[in-house]
Amino acid sequence: MTELCDLSAADLAARIRAGDVSAVEALDSALARIAAVDGRPGALDSGDLTAEDAAKVHAFITLTEDRARAQAEAIDKKLAAGEIPGPLAGVPFTVKDIFVVEGTPSTAASRMLANFTAPYTATPVARLEAAGGVMLGKVNLDEFTYGSSNESSAFQPHPRNPWDPSRVVGGSSGGSAAAVAAGEGALSLGTDTAGSIRQPAAFCGVVGVKPTYGRVSRYGLIAFGSSLDCPGPIARDITDAALMLNAIAGPDARDATAATLPVPDYTAGLEDGVKGLRIGLSPDFFKITYYNHDTGEMEERPLPDDITAAVMQAADKLSDAGARIIENVPMPHTRYGIPAYFVISRVEAASNLHRFDGVKYGHRTAEKAADLRSMYRKTRAEAFGPQPKLRILMGMYVSAAQYSEQYYQRALKVRSLIRRDFDLAYDPNGTHKLDALLTPTTPTTAFPIGDVYGDSVLMQYADQLTVTADHAGIPGISLPGGLDAAGLPIGIQLLGPDFSEATLFRIGRTYEKETAAAAWRAARPKVLG
Amino acid sequence: MTQYEAIIGLETHIQLNTQTKIFCGCKADSWDDAPNTNICPVCSGLPGSLPVPNAAVVAKAVRLAKAMQADIQAESYFDRKNYFYPDLPKGYQITQYDKSIATGGHMDVPMPDGSTRRVGIHKLHMEEDAGKTRNEKGRRLIDFNRCGVPLIEMVTGPDLRSADEAAEYLIRLRQLLRWLDISEADMEKAHLRTDANVSIRVRGETHLNTKTEIKNVNSIESLRAAVEKEIARQIQAYEAGERIEAWTLDWDENAQTLRKMRSKETEADYRYFKDPDLLAVRLEPAWLEGVLADFPELPLARRARFIEQYGLPEYDANILTSERSLSDYFEAAAAAYAGDVKRVSNWMMNDVLKLLNERGLEAGQLKLRPEQLAEIIQLVDANTINTPTGKSLLEKVQDSGHSPQEIVAAEGLSQVSDSGALRELAEKIIASSPDNVEKYRAGKDSLIGWFVGQLMRESQGKADPNAARAILEELLKG
Ligand SMILES: [Zn+2]
């Protein structure tokens, strides 16, 4: 029998509303799953990894069981009183620990904020709760979101892939993707700066949505690259993701960059099919281009065959469903996405990290500091891990007055060229007139833990196919598209023009229906037995 | 002897009198608040918080830019100025750097000698204030209340030529800020903070020499004193053959001396970049029109017009335009009076100002309306009441809220000019003062004043003194 925690959010909410199950029962099911598969939560100075640890998911940093129970009971009480408690009534969800939630530790997976309890709640979290969602707790991530594997979290053990715990979950929203994949809450709130929602969603076999920049408020999201950061849903299927985006999207008087455009009902057109839609394939998304430090040249490498094949099969399925597949769409600036991202995100990150100075909150060195400057130095040296330090160093370097033109201003120009690639592809009066691009989400499936950690550059190339959407501000979705030879999930990605989330959901939902009977759909993550 | 001239530029930070701070909903004014009680996640820089610009700040910046005849920019940006300081909670200040709300501009400042100095504006931009740091018993105490208080930074060109000129600029700027309701401009509350850049050169030269920067001048008099001292010091140093170095100097108000804070270090690198948390400040034409729709005549223009249009002396025009509601009041009274404007000016400068000072009011707050002032002057002109009664009427109207006519009628204040009544009183006085009558008739003419005084007293001040005098003279001669 299917456990409640394995139901989709839509299904679970419907059953709770109908009175078939209670919100407390749904919560208990999720808590039981957490107890069974999650193992010990991430913590500072947590000692060596045990054999048992190596088999667990470790999605959580903080489980907020009491808070969740109070919320679930309140939902049940509302239902009993005949009130309508919102579209996500009683649905357990998790929150990437980069969002502040009043009264809970909000750590950013950093020693710097390990002792920080937020006095206010992030807008998207508040909206999920207002929609009836029940927050289970805060899940792990790369420190301050800086990474693509979650290995850089200061809270160890870091999350491990539910499909194969010797593999990474991806990142930085790795705890979110792992939790959803393992049934530890049907939904999770993540953030995407270069692919941080879509890449772990691909690695963990779930749906990840990076909405249009500004579609979801950033208020309460501890900033990485402020011009890139997008909160978004991680869910097990498209319908749930649409349901979640319904709850979190919309204008916010507390975020000046939040879009004021009205929010459509993303679930409304899900079953409308893809007839007549123009879906593009670009050769620039079927290779990865990287800088070879030995030769000083840009080099290209094709993607693994099973990833390419998965995308081509998806194109066939969508074509069968009535979409028009447009091949050879040029996206020539895709290759510059990572270098430009390195510069822009690090300038913003270094500045965003300035506030962590030991003065007001968070870590302050216990050592006696001779003066202010040495207090700053000791505090920051002790509490930032290597990833924040790398970003500070590079960010400070490339934004220095004498280098800013050469790096930062240039990266901004590259960014606008990347945006132009998309504008041309989607231009309704242009050559291609695309409704969406179909691409692989990642150049590989989940890599083994320890393989690339520390090699910051290589780790970042994991984001090459996702980062251009962040530069351009456009929406993108990663959804499961099969398994590779090792049985690991493959993600396929849909990218659309600004505010085209509803269209992307429609395409994704059509693909789900077209592949409903596929053998890989029946596979379950290894940790679920 | 060599003649020197001083080259002075002023950097002012103007605290705006908006209701709320520049990027959050906290109230802007924390003067009466205990430390760290007027703060929120945004202005105290908590992780995840975001700034949202306050349109009222932009509106005030636009109005100041217009007053300075600067080019108002349809699109401007907020930047981050990155540096570490404990009272800067985000580790960067949100300010405007290379694309500010306004460019260019100037202010024509009239000088006491009648000349006018055109002062160029080199910078005019919006920014947030930082908090306050206080050192106490070896501990550093930080108050974040002031974080996010809206400021306009305005920097002049090196266009002022003396300490007096610098002081005059600041006086006129303060007047303008209040006039436009941009700032309370209370220097004691640091609403208007000024740094002065000072250098000297031999008169006739055109190059600029090394300048020093004077910080911490908190009043117009300290600015004048500090700049004067610094000019004298530089001249002395120059004549002694010493090099003027680019020092930063601190004005010690108590000791009335300048202290060297530090030699100017190499320019810090603030790593400015556009704040990605804020969109461009775009001034929609309709919005801009609304903000500037009620843009008033400015004090210096009004001062010139008062001289020109009403023929007022410069002295009167200066005082009557010192504050906007006073000048509005004066014009309304002058219009209602419809006679010699100088007469209204005299009443304003002598009596209305006295009333304002005594009551601690601004003209706009008076219950005594300008038309009522005009009416009182007219009653005096018509000999309905005498001048002292008129003056006392000002207070009576202000206190009671009744009209002058009502009060005159109710209290029987009308001047007695009926000759029958006056004659009766005069006869009574003459009959009861035979000694003085005799002396007067013996040639002591000056005693007529005594007789008029007696009559005024008998009439409880209501007698028309001229008429009384005529009747007395007639009877005494008889
Ligand atoms: Zn505030």
PDB file of N, CA and C in Angstrom, chain A residues 100 113 116 119-120 213 218-222 226-227 253-257 347-348 351-352 354-356 359-361 372 376 380 396 399-402 408, chain B residues 41-42 44-53 80 82-92 140 142 144 269 271-279:
ATOM      1  N   VAL A 100      14.829  32.423   5.867  1.00  0.00           N
ATOM      2  CA  VAL A 100      14.597  32.634   7.293  1.00  0.00           C
ATOM      3  C   VAL A 100      13.150  32.282   7.627  1.00  0.00           C
ATOM      4  N   LEU A 113      26.213  31.249  10.646  1.00  0.00           N
ATOM      5  CA  LEU A 113      24.860  31.498  11.110  1.00  0.00           C
ATOM      6  C   LEU A 113      24.299  30.330  11.927  1.00  0.00           C
ATOM      7  N   PHE A 116      22.049  31.467  14.595  1.00  0.00           N
ATOM      8  CA  PHE A 116      21.137  32.554  14.247  1.00  0.00           C
ATOM      9  C   PHE A 116      19.693  32.064  14.184  1.00  0.00           C
ATOM     10  N   PRO A 119      14.141  36.378  13.300  1.00  0.00           N
ATOM     11  CA  PRO A 119      12.967  37.026  13.911  1.00  0.00           C
ATOM     12  C   PRO A 119      11.844  37.299  12.916  1.00  0.00           C
ATOM     13  N   TYR A 120      11.985  36.834  11.698  1.00  0.00           N
ATOM     14  CA  TYR A 120      10.909  37.058  10.717  1.00  0.00           C
ATOM     15  C   TYR A 120      10.908  35.911   9.720  1.00  0.00           C
ATOM     16  N   TYR A 213      12.749  35.384 -13.074  1.00  0.00           N
ATOM     17  CA  TYR A 213      13.291  36.228 -12.008  1.00  0.00           C
ATOM     18  C   TYR A 213      12.229  37.235 -11.571  1.00  0.00           C
ATOM     19  N   ARG A 218      11.994  37.354  -3.137  1.00  0.00           N
ATOM     20  CA  ARG A 218      13.237  36.925  -2.470  1.00  0.00           C
ATOM     21  C   ARG A 218      13.286  37.371  -1.021  1.00  0.00           C
ATOM     22  N   TYR A 219      12.221  38.004  -0.543  1.00  0.00           N
ATOM     23  CA  TYR A 219      12.288  38.513   0.834  1.00  0.00           C
ATOM     24  C   TYR A 219      12.441  37.358   1.817  1.00  0.00           C
ATOM     25  N   GLY A 220      13.516  37.393   2.569  1.00  0.00           N
ATOM     26  CA  GLY A 220      13.787  36.322   3.525  1.00  0.00           C
ATOM     27  C   GLY A 220      14.709  35.237   2.990  1.00  0.00           C
ATOM     28  N   LEU A 221      15.123  35.390   1.756  1.00  0.00           N
ATOM     29  CA  LEU A 221      16.118  34.479   1.166  1.00  0.00           C
ATOM     30  C   LEU A 221      17.496  35.089   1.414  1.00  0.00           C
ATOM     31  N   ILE A 222      18.334  34.391   2.135  1.00  0.00           N
ATOM     32  CA  ILE A 222      19.680  34.900   2.413  1.00  0.00           C
ATOM     33  C   ILE A 222      20.442  34.918   1.094  1.00  0.00           C
ATOM     34  N   SER A 226      22.255  38.336  -5.906  1.00  0.00           N
ATOM     35  CA  SER A 226      20.916  38.930  -5.801  1.00  0.00           C
ATOM     36  C   SER A 226      20.233  39.118  -7.151  1.00  0.00           C
ATOM     37  N   SER A 227      21.021  39.317  -8.209  1.00  0.00           N
ATOM     38  CA  SER A 227      20.395  39.542  -9.515  1.00  0.00           C
ATOM     39  C   SER A 227      20.049  38.222 -10.188  1.00  0.00           C
ATOM     40  N   ALA A 253       5.330  43.553  -1.594  1.00  0.00           N
ATOM     41  CA  ALA A 253       5.725  44.929  -1.265  1.00  0.00           C
ATOM     42  C   ALA A 253       7.081  44.982  -0.579  1.00  0.00           C
ATOM     43  N   ARG A 254       7.598  43.834  -0.136  1.00  0.00           N
ATOM     44  CA  ARG A 254       8.896  43.816   0.549  1.00  0.00           C
ATOM     45  C   ARG A 254      10.068  43.509  -0.384  1.00  0.00           C
ATOM     46  N   ASP A 255       9.760  43.248  -1.653  1.00  0.00           N
ATOM     47  CA  ASP A 255      10.830  42.958  -2.614  1.00  0.00           C
ATOM     48  C   ASP A 255      10.628  43.852  -3.833  1.00  0.00           C
ATOM     49  N   ALA A 256      11.510  44.825  -3.993  1.00  0.00           N
ATOM     50  CA  ALA A 256      11.370  45.788  -5.089  1.00  0.00           C
ATOM     51  C   ALA A 256      11.550  45.123  -6.450  1.00  0.00           C
ATOM     52  N   THR A 257      12.202  43.956  -6.469  1.00  0.00           N
ATOM     53  CA  THR A 257      12.430  43.284  -7.759  1.00  0.00           C
ATOM     54  C   THR A 257      11.357  42.240  -8.055  1.00  0.00           C
ATOM     55  N   VAL A 347      30.904  38.835  -7.380  1.00  0.00           N
ATOM     56  CA  VAL A 347      30.871  40.244  -6.967  1.00  0.00           C
ATOM     57  C   VAL A 347      29.690  40.460  -6.021  1.00  0.00           C
ATOM     58  N   GLU A 348      28.539  39.937  -6.419  1.00  0.00           N
ATOM     59  CA  GLU A 348      27.353  40.110  -5.581  1.00  0.00           C
ATOM     60  C   GLU A 348      27.501  39.333  -4.276  1.00  0.00           C
ATOM     61  N   SER A 351      29.821  41.020  -1.700  1.00  0.00           N
ATOM     62  CA  SER A 351      29.130  42.150  -1.068  1.00  0.00           C
ATOM     63  C   SER A 351      28.037  41.654  -0.114  1.00  0.00           C
ATOM     64  N   ASN A 352      27.295  40.644  -0.550  1.00  0.00           N
ATOM     65  CA  ASN A 352      26.233  40.111   0.312  1.00  0.00           C
ATOM     66  C   ASN A 352      26.782  39.500   1.600  1.00  0.00           C
ATOM     67  N   HIS A 354      29.267  40.701   3.274  1.00  0.00           N
ATOM     68  CA  HIS A 354      29.860  41.724   4.145  1.00  0.00           C
ATOM     69  C   HIS A 354      29.162  41.820   5.498  1.00  0.00           C
ATOM     70  N   ARG A 355      27.848  41.586   5.487  1.00  0.00           N
ATOM     71  CA  ARG A 355      27.100  41.809   6.731  1.00  0.00           C
ATOM     72  C   ARG A 355      27.461  40.789   7.811  1.00  0.00           C
ATOM     73  N   PHE A 356      28.090  39.715   7.418  1.00  0.00           N
ATOM     74  CA  PHE A 356      28.452  38.704   8.414  1.00  0.00           C
ATOM     75  C   PHE A 356      29.812  39.066   8.992  1.00  0.00           C
ATOM     76  N   VAL A 359      29.408  41.356  14.367  1.00  0.00           N
ATOM     77  CA  VAL A 359      28.964  42.486  15.189  1.00  0.00           C
ATOM     78  C   VAL A 359      27.559  42.251  15.748  1.00  0.00           C
ATOM     79  N   LYS A 360      26.645  41.798  14.878  1.00  0.00           N
ATOM     80  CA  LYS A 360      25.218  41.857  15.234  1.00  0.00           C
ATOM     81  C   LYS A 360      24.610  40.511  15.570  1.00  0.00           C
ATOM     82  N   TYR A 361      24.980  39.494  14.800  1.00  0.00           N
ATOM     83  CA  TYR A 361      24.374  38.178  14.959  1.00  0.00           C
ATOM     84  C   TYR A 361      25.351  37.175  14.374  1.00  0.00           C
ATOM     85  N   LEU A 372      39.178  46.151  16.137  1.00  0.00           N
ATOM     86  CA  LEU A 372      38.013  45.826  15.324  1.00  0.00           C
ATOM     87  C   LEU A 372      38.388  44.966  14.124  1.00  0.00           C
ATOM     88  N   TYR A 376      37.048  41.235  13.030  1.00  0.00           N
ATOM     89  CA  TYR A 376      36.458  40.873  11.737  1.00  0.00           C
ATOM     90  C   TYR A 376      37.195  39.693  11.118  1.00  0.00           C
ATOM     91  N   ARG A 380      35.549  35.980  10.566  1.00  0.00           N
ATOM     92  CA  ARG A 380      35.257  35.511   9.214  1.00  0.00           C
ATOM     93  C   ARG A 380      36.144  34.330   8.830  1.00  0.00           C
ATOM     94  N   MET A 396      35.999  40.154  -4.576  1.00  0.00           N
ATOM     95  CA  MET A 396      36.702  41.389  -4.237  1.00  0.00           C
ATOM     96  C   MET A 396      37.691  41.742  -5.352  1.00  0.00           C
ATOM     97  N   SER A 399      35.891  43.019  -8.612  1.00  0.00           N
ATOM     98  CA  SER A 399      35.135  44.267  -8.501  1.00  0.00           C
ATOM     99  C   SER A 399      36.019  45.431  -8.083  1.00  0.00           C
ATOM    100  N   ALA A 400      37.293  45.178  -7.886  1.00  0.00           N
ATOM    101  CA  ALA A 400      38.197  46.279  -7.539  1.00  0.00           C
ATOM    102  C   ALA A 400      38.199  47.297  -8.673  1.00  0.00           C
ATOM    103  N   ALA A 401      38.341  48.550  -8.288  1.00  0.00           N
ATOM    104  CA  ALA A 401      38.187  49.632  -9.262  1.00  0.00           C
ATOM    105  C   ALA A 401      38.994  49.380 -10.539  1.00  0.00           C
ATOM    106  N   GLN A 402      40.212  48.876 -10.390  1.00  0.00           N
ATOM    107  CA  GLN A 402      41.065  48.759 -11.570  1.00  0.00           C
ATOM    108  C   GLN A 402      40.727  47.548 -12.435  1.00  0.00           C
ATOM    109  N   TYR A 408      33.913  42.671 -14.354  1.00  0.00           N
ATOM    110  CA  TYR A 408      32.497  42.777 -13.981  1.00  0.00           C
ATOM    111  C   TYR A 408      31.666  43.410 -15.089  1.00  0.00           C
TER     112      TYR A 408
ATOM    113  N   PRO B  41      14.102  44.304  10.381  1.00  0.00           N
ATOM    114  CA  PRO B  41      15.069  43.457   9.679  1.00  0.00           C
ATOM    115  C   PRO B  41      15.775  44.173   8.531  1.00  0.00           C
ATOM    116  N   VAL B  42      15.083  45.096   7.872  1.00  0.00           N
ATOM    117  CA  VAL B  42      15.674  45.734   6.697  1.00  0.00           C
ATOM    118  C   VAL B  42      16.778  46.710   7.098  1.00  0.00           C
ATOM    119  N   SER B  44      18.322  47.035   9.882  1.00  0.00           N
ATOM    120  CA  SER B  44      19.403  46.495  10.697  1.00  0.00           C
ATOM    121  C   SER B  44      20.160  45.409   9.938  1.00  0.00           C
ATOM    122  N   GLY B  45      19.840  45.232   8.659  1.00  0.00           N
ATOM    123  CA  GLY B  45      20.645  44.364   7.796  1.00  0.00           C
ATOM    124  C   GLY B  45      20.565  42.894   8.140  1.00  0.00           C
ATOM    125  N   LEU B  46      19.402  42.427   8.580  1.00  0.00           N
ATOM    126  CA  LEU B  46      19.294  40.994   8.870  1.00  0.00           C
ATOM    127  C   LEU B  46      19.411  40.205   7.570  1.00  0.00           C
ATOM    128  N   PRO B  47      19.923  38.972   7.673  1.00  0.00           N
ATOM    129  CA  PRO B  47      20.038  38.141   6.473  1.00  0.00           C
ATOM    130  C   PRO B  47      18.664  38.002   5.807  1.00  0.00           C
ATOM    131  N   GLY B  48      18.639  38.116   4.481  1.00  0.00           N
ATOM    132  CA  GLY B  48      17.410  37.886   3.731  1.00  0.00           C
ATOM    133  C   GLY B  48      16.533  39.099   3.548  1.00  0.00           C
ATOM    134  N   SER B  49      16.803  40.180   4.280  1.00  0.00           N
ATOM    135  CA  SER B  49      15.935  41.348   4.145  1.00  0.00           C
ATOM    136  C   SER B  49      16.315  42.127   2.885  1.00  0.00           C
ATOM    137  N   LEU B  50      15.363  42.884   2.373  1.00  0.00           N
ATOM    138  CA  LEU B  50      15.566  43.599   1.115  1.00  0.00           C
ATOM    139  C   LEU B  50      15.085  45.043   1.243  1.00  0.00           C
ATOM    140  N   PRO B  51      15.752  45.951   0.551  1.00  0.00           N
ATOM    141  CA  PRO B  51      15.333  47.357   0.578  1.00  0.00           C
ATOM    142  C   PRO B  51      14.215  47.626  -0.427  1.00  0.00           C
ATOM    143  N   VAL B  52      13.266  48.447  -0.037  1.00  0.00           N
ATOM    144  CA  VAL B  52      12.235  48.900  -0.978  1.00  0.00           C
ATOM    145  C   VAL B  52      12.220  50.429  -0.920  1.00  0.00           C
ATOM    146  N   PRO B  53      12.471  51.085  -2.047  1.00  0.00           N
ATOM    147  CA  PRO B  53      12.654  52.535  -1.993  1.00  0.00           C
ATOM    148  C   PRO B  53      11.379  53.297  -1.632  1.00  0.00           C
ATOM    149  N   ARG B  80      25.898  50.072  -4.420  1.00  0.00           N
ATOM    150  CA  ARG B  80      26.417  49.671  -3.115  1.00  0.00           C
ATOM    151  C   ARG B  80      27.821  50.233  -2.946  1.00  0.00           C
ATOM    152  N   ASN B  82      30.783  49.547  -0.687  1.00  0.00           N
ATOM    153  CA  ASN B  82      31.160  48.471   0.219  1.00  0.00           C
ATOM    154  C   ASN B  82      32.283  48.872   1.167  1.00  0.00           C
ATOM    155  N   TYR B  83      32.026  48.796   2.445  1.00  0.00           N
ATOM    156  CA  TYR B  83      33.105  48.934   3.429  1.00  0.00           C
ATOM    157  C   TYR B  83      32.623  48.361   4.757  1.00  0.00           C
ATOM    158  N   PHE B  84      33.569  48.017   5.585  1.00  0.00           N
ATOM    159  CA  PHE B  84      33.227  47.436   6.878  1.00  0.00           C
ATOM    160  C   PHE B  84      33.228  48.510   7.959  1.00  0.00           C
ATOM    161  N   TYR B  85      32.146  48.613   8.684  1.00  0.00           N
ATOM    162  CA  TYR B  85      32.136  49.428   9.892  1.00  0.00           C
ATOM    163  C   TYR B  85      30.996  48.924  10.770  1.00  0.00           C
ATOM    164  N   PRO B  86      31.190  48.890  12.075  1.00  0.00           N
ATOM    165  CA  PRO B  86      30.169  48.253  12.910  1.00  0.00           C
ATOM    166  C   PRO B  86      28.786  48.900  12.807  1.00  0.00           C
ATOM    167  N   ASP B  87      28.749  50.217  12.558  1.00  0.00           N
ATOM    168  CA  ASP B  87      27.419  50.833  12.496  1.00  0.00           C
ATOM    169  C   ASP B  87      26.831  50.821  11.084  1.00  0.00           C
ATOM    170  N   LEU B  88      27.485  50.091  10.201  1.00  0.00           N
ATOM    171  CA  LEU B  88      26.965  49.895   8.840  1.00  0.00           C
ATOM    172  C   LEU B  88      26.545  48.428   8.738  1.00  0.00           C
ATOM    173  N   PRO B  89      25.281  48.121   9.077  1.00  0.00           N
ATOM    174  CA  PRO B  89      24.950  46.712   9.331  1.00  0.00           C
ATOM    175  C   PRO B  89      25.040  45.798   8.104  1.00  0.00           C
ATOM    176  N   LYS B  90      24.855  46.294   6.910  1.00  0.00           N
ATOM    177  CA  LYS B  90      24.947  45.423   5.743  1.00  0.00           C
ATOM    178  C   LYS B  90      26.384  45.286   5.240  1.00  0.00           C
ATOM    179  N   GLY B  91      27.282  46.107   5.757  1.00  0.00           N
ATOM    180  CA  GLY B  91      28.647  46.098   5.223  1.00  0.00           C
ATOM    181  C   GLY B  91      28.729  46.850   3.904  1.00  0.00           C
ATOM    182  N   TYR B  92      27.656  47.472   3.534  1.00  0.00           N
ATOM    183  CA  TYR B  92      27.678  48.408   2.406  1.00  0.00           C
ATOM    184  C   TYR B  92      26.594  49.437   2.631  1.00  0.00           C
ATOM    185  N   ARG B 140      32.498  49.560  22.631  1.00  0.00           N
ATOM    186  CA  ARG B 140      31.961  50.263  21.477  1.00  0.00           C
ATOM    187  C   ARG B 140      30.464  49.993  21.439  1.00  0.00           C
ATOM    188  N   ILE B 142      26.750  50.554  19.770  1.00  0.00           N
ATOM    189  CA  ILE B 142      26.218  50.874  18.446  1.00  0.00           C
ATOM    190  C   ILE B 142      24.710  51.037  18.511  1.00  0.00           C
ATOM    191  N   PHE B 144      21.555  51.442  15.958  1.00  0.00           N
ATOM    192  CA  PHE B 144      21.160  51.314  14.553  1.00  0.00           C
ATOM    193  C   PHE B 144      19.955  52.184  14.188  1.00  0.00           C
ATOM    194  N   ASP B 269      38.953  51.869  -1.901  1.00  0.00           N
ATOM    195  CA  ASP B 269      38.203  51.286  -3.013  1.00  0.00           C
ATOM    196  C   ASP B 269      36.906  50.720  -2.459  1.00  0.00           C
ATOM    197  N   ARG B 271      34.462  49.553  -4.209  1.00  0.00           N
ATOM    198  CA  ARG B 271      33.894  48.510  -5.072  1.00  0.00           C
ATOM    199  C   ARG B 271      32.422  48.777  -5.384  1.00  0.00           C
ATOM    200  N   TYR B 272      32.185  49.972  -5.844  1.00  0.00           N
ATOM    201  CA  TYR B 272      30.804  50.333  -6.185  1.00  0.00           C
ATOM    202  C   TYR B 272      30.263  49.405  -7.262  1.00  0.00           C
ATOM    203  N   PHE B 273      29.043  48.972  -7.091  1.00  0.00           N
ATOM    204  CA  PHE B 273      28.317  48.385  -8.223  1.00  0.00           C
ATOM    205  C   PHE B 273      26.831  48.578  -7.980  1.00  0.00           C
ATOM    206  N   LYS B 274      26.059  48.512  -9.040  1.00  0.00           N
ATOM    207  CA  LYS B 274      24.621  48.773  -8.938  1.00  0.00           C
ATOM    208  C   LYS B 274      23.991  47.758  -8.005  1.00  0.00           C
ATOM    209  N   ASP B 275      23.178  48.251  -7.072  1.00  0.00           N
ATOM    210  CA  ASP B 275      22.577  47.333  -6.107  1.00  0.00           C
ATOM    211  C   ASP B 275      21.535  46.472  -6.817  1.00  0.00           C
ATOM    212  N   PRO B 276      21.784  45.157  -6.910  1.00  0.00           N
ATOM    213  CA  PRO B 276      20.841  44.308  -7.644  1.00  0.00           C
ATOM    214  C   PRO B 276      19.505  44.137  -6.921  1.00  0.00           C
ATOM    215  N   ASP B 277      19.425  44.594  -5.680  1.00  0.00           N
ATOM    216  CA  ASP B 277      18.150  44.487  -4.961  1.00  0.00           C
ATOM    217  C   ASP B 277      17.174  45.605  -5.343  1.00  0.00           C
ATOM    218  N   LEU B 278      17.652  46.582  -6.089  1.00  0.00           N
ATOM    219  CA  LEU B 278      16.803  47.730  -6.416  1.00  0.00           C
ATOM    220  C   LEU B 278      16.761  47.934  -7.927  1.00  0.00           C
ATOM    221  N   LEU B 279      15.595  48.221  -8.417  1.00  0.00           N
ATOM    222  CA  LEU B 279      15.459  48.518  -9.837  1.00  0.00           C
ATOM    223  C   LEU B 279      15.929  49.952 -10.075  1.00  0.00           C
TER     224      LEU B 279
END
